[in-house]
Tab-separated table of C-alpha atoms in Angstrom:
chain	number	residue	atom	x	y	z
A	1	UNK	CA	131.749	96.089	110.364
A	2	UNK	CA	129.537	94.168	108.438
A	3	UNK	CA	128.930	94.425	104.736
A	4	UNK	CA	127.566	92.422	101.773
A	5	UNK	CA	128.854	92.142	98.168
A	6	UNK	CA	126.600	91.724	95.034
A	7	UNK	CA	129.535	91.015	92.513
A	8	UNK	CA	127.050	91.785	89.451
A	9	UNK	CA	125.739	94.893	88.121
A	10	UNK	CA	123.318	93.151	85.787
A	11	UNK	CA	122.407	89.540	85.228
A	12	UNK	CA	120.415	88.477	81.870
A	13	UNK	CA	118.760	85.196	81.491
A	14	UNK	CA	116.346	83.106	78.772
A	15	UNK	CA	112.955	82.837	80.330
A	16	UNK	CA	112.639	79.346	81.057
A	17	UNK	CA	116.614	78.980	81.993
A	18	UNK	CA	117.727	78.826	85.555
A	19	UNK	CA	118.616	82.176	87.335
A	20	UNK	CA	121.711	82.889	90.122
A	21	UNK	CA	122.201	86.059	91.600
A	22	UNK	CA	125.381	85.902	93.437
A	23	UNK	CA	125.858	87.219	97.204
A	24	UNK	CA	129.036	87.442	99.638
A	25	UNK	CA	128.574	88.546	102.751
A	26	UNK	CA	130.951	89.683	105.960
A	27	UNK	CA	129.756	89.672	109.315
A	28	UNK	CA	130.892	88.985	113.071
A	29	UNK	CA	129.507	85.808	114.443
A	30	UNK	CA	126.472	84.187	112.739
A	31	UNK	CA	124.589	85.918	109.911
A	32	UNK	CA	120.714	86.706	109.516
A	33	UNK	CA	120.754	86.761	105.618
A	34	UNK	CA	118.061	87.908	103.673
A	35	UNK	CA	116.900	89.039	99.665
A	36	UNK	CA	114.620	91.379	98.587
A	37	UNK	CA	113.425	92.243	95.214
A	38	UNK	CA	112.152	95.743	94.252
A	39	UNK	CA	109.878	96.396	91.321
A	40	UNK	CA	110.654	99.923	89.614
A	41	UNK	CA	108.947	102.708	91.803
A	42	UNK	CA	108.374	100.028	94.570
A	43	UNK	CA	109.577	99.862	97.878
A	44	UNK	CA	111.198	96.275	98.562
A	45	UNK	CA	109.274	93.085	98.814
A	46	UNK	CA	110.967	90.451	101.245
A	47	UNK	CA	111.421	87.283	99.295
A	48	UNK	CA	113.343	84.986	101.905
A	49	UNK	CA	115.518	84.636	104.837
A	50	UNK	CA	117.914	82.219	106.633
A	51	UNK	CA	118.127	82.547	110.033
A	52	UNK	CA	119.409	78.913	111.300
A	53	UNK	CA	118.923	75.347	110.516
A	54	UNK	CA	118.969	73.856	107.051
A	55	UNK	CA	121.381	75.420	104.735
A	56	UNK	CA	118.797	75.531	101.795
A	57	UNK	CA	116.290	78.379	102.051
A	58	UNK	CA	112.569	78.285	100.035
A	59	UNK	CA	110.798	81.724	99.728
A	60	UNK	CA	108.270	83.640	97.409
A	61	UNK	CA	107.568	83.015	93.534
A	62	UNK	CA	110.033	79.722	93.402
A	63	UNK	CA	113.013	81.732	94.848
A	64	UNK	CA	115.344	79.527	96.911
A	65	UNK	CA	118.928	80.232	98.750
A	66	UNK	CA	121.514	78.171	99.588
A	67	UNK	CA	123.511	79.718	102.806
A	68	UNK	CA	127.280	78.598	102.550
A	69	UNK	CA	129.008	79.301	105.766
A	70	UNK	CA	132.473	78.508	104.533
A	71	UNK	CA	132.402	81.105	100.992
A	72	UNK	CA	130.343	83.098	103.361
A	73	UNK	CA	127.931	82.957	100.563
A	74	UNK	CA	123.970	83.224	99.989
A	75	UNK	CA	123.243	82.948	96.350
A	76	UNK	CA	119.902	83.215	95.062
A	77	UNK	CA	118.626	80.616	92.549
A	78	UNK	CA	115.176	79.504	90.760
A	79	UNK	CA	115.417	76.551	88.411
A	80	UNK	CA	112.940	78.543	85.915
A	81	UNK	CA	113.204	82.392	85.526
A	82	UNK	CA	110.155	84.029	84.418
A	83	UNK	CA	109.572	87.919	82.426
A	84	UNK	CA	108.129	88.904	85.400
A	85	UNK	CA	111.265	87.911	87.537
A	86	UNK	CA	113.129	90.720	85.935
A	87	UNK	CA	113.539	93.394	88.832
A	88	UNK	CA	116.371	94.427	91.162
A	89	UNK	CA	117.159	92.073	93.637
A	90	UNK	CA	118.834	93.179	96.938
A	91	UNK	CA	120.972	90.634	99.714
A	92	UNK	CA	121.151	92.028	103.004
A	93	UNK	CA	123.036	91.055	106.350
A	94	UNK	CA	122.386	91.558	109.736
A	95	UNK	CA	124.448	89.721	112.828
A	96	UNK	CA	122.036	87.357	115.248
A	97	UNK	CA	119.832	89.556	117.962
A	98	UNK	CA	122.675	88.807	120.343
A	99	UNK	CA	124.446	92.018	119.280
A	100	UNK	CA	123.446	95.211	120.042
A	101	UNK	CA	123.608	98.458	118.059
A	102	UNK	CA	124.742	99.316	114.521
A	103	UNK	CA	125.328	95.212	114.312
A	104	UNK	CA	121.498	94.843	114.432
A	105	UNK	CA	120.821	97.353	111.127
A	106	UNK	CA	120.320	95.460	108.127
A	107	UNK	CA	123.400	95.905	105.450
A	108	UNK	CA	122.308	95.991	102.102
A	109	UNK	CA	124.192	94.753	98.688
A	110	UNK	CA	124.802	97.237	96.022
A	111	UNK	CA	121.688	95.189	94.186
A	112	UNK	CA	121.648	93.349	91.116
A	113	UNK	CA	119.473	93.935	87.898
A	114	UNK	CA	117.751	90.921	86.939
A	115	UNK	CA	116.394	90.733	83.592
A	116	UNK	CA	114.579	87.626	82.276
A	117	UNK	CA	114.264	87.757	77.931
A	118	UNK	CA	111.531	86.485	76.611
B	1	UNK	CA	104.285	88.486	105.040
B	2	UNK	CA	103.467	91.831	107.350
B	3	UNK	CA	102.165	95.111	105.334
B	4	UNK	CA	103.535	98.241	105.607
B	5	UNK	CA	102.288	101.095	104.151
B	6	UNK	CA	103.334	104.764	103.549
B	7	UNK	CA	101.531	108.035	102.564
B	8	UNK	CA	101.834	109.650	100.362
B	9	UNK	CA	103.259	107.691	97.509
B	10	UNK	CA	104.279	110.880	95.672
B	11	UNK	CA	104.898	114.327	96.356
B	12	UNK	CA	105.932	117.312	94.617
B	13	UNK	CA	106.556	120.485	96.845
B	14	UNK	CA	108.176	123.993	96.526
B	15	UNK	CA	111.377	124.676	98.094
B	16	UNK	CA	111.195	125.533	101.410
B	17	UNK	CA	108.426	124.437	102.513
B	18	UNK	CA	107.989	121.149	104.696
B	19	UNK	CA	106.406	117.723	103.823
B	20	UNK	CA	105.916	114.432	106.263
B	21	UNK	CA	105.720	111.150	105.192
B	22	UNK	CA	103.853	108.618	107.331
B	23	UNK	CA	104.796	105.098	107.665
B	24	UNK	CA	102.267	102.322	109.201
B	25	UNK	CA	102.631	98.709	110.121
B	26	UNK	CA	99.082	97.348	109.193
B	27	UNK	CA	99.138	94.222	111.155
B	28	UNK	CA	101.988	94.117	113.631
B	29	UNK	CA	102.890	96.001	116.222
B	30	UNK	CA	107.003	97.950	114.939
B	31	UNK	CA	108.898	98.122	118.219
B	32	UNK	CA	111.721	99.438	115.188
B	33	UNK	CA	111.038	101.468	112.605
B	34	UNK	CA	113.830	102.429	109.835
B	35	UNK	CA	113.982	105.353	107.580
B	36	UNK	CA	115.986	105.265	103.873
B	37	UNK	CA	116.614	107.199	101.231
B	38	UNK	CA	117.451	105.574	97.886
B	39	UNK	CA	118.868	107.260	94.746
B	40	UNK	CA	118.291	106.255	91.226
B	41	UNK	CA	120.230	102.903	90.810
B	42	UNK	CA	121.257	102.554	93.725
B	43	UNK	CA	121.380	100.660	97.111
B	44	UNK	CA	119.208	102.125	100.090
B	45	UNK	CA	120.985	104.404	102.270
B	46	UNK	CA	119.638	104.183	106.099
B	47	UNK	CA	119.134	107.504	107.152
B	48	UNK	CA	117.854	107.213	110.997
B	49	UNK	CA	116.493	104.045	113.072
B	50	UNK	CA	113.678	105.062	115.623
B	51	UNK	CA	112.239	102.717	118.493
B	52	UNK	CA	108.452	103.634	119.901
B	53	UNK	CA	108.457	106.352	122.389
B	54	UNK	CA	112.257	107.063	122.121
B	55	UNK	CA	114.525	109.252	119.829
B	56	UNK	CA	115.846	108.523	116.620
B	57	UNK	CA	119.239	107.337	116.147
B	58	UNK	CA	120.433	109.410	112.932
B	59	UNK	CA	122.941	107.622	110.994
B	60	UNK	CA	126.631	110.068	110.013
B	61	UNK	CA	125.685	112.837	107.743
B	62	UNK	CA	121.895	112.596	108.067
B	63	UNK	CA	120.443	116.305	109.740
B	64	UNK	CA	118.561	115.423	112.660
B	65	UNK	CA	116.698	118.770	112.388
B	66	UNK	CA	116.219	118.730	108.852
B	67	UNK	CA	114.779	115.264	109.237
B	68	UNK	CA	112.749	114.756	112.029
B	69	UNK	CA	111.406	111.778	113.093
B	70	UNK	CA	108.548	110.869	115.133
B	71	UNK	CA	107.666	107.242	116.356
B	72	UNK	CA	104.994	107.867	118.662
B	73	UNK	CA	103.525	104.730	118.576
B	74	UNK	CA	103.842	101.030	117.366
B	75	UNK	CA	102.207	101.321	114.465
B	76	UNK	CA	103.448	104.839	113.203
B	77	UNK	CA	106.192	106.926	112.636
B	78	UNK	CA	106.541	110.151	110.365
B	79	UNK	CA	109.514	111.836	108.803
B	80	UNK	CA	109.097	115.434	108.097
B	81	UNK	CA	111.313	116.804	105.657
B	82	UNK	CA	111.588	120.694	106.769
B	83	UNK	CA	112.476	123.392	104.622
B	84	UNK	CA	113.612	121.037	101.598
B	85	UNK	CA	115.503	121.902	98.707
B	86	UNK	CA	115.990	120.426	95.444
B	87	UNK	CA	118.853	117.985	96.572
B	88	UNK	CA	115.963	116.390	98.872
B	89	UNK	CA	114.253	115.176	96.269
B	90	UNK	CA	114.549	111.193	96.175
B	91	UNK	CA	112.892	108.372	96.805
B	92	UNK	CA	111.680	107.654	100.867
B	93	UNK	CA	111.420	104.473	102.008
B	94	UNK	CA	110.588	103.101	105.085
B	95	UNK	CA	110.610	99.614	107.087
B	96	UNK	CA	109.568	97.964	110.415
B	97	UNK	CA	110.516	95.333	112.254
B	98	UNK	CA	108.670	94.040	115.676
B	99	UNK	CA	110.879	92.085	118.634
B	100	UNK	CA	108.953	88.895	117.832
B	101	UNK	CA	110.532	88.922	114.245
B	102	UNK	CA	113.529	88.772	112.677
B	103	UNK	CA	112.591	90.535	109.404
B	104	UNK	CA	112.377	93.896	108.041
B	105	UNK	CA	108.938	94.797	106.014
B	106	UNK	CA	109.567	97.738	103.722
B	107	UNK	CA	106.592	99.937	102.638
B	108	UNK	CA	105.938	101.271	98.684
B	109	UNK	CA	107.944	103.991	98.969
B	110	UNK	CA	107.741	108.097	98.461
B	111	UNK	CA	108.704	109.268	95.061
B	112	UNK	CA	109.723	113.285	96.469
B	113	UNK	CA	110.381	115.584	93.926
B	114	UNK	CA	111.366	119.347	95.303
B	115	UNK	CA	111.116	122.080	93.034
């Protein structure tokens, strides 16, 4: 079974101070890896994905991900968080299309509360 | 990115009666179409995946007939929440995904509240 693990609750950073929101992942063969954030009453707004190729991943609003197959890790970054970063950010996990089934259903994190002081 | 939407964005209903939530792709065509349910703080909980023109697949523990979904085309599918009760009230949200792509689009969202 796949899953994904978003070690942190809550994450608080200085506006202006670079941002990681940490993400493990388990899955059989290669991973489709993915983040979301969600605003508060929102539904979730895809902010980048790693399917194959280069390891480092570039997405919405300065976001970037760095897939690491041997921690089986996918940590989001951006070199300078913003206020309006602060939301909850989701990782999710799916195997490649190869698989059929329950394998193909995206696995979500337990998400992480990102708050950005001013 | 693709746009999916969802009507309505809130809804507040008596108990027992029924309410449907619509979910449209805007500018692809959803050859998959998810339903979720999320509770306050938490992750999203995938209640039933539906594929255009066949049944949903409900995930353990989710009531088929006390969640019906329809996916009668590539561009909609509803979820009808029959007779609800106060423990139905969360917040709906739904996604697509078409077999060119490899991502999910979520829509805004239905805030349900059941009284």
């Amino acid at each position: 079974a796949q899953s994904v693990a978003q070690p942190e609750d809550q994450v608080n950073v200085a506006e202006g101070n670079p941002l990681t929101v940490k993400c493990t992942y388990s899955v059989s063969g290669n991973p489709y890896l993915f983040w979301y954030v969600q605003y508060p009453n929102r539904g979730l707004q895809f902010l980048l994905k790693y399917i194959t190729g280069d390891n480092l991943v570039k997405g919405s609003y300065g976001f970037e991900a760095e897939f690491n197959k041997s921690q089986t890790s996918f940590h989001l970054k951006k070199p300078s968080a913003l206020v309006s970063d602060s939301a909850l950010y989701f990782c999710a996990v799916r195997a490649n299309s190869i698989s059929s089934g329950s394998a193909r259903q995206l696995t979500f994190g337990s998400g992480t509360q990102l708050t950005v002081l001013p | 990115g693709a746009v999916v939407s969802q009507h309505p964005s809130r809804v507040i209903c008596k108990s027992g009666t029924s309410v449907k939530i619509e979910c449209r792709s805007l500018d692809f065509q959803a050859t998959t179409m998810f339903w979720y349910r999320q509770f306050p703080k938490q992750s999203l909980m995938l209640m039933a995946t539906s594929n255009e023109g066949s049944k949903a697949t409900y995930e353990q523990g989710v009531e088929k007939d006390k969640f019906l979904i329809n996916h009668a085309s590539l561009t909609l599918s509803t979820l009808t929440v029959t007779s609800a009760h106060p423990e139905d009230s969360s917040f709906y949200i739904c996604s697509a995904r078409s077999s060119l792509r490899e991502t999910q689009y979520f829509g805004p969202g239905t805030r349900l509240l059941v009284l």
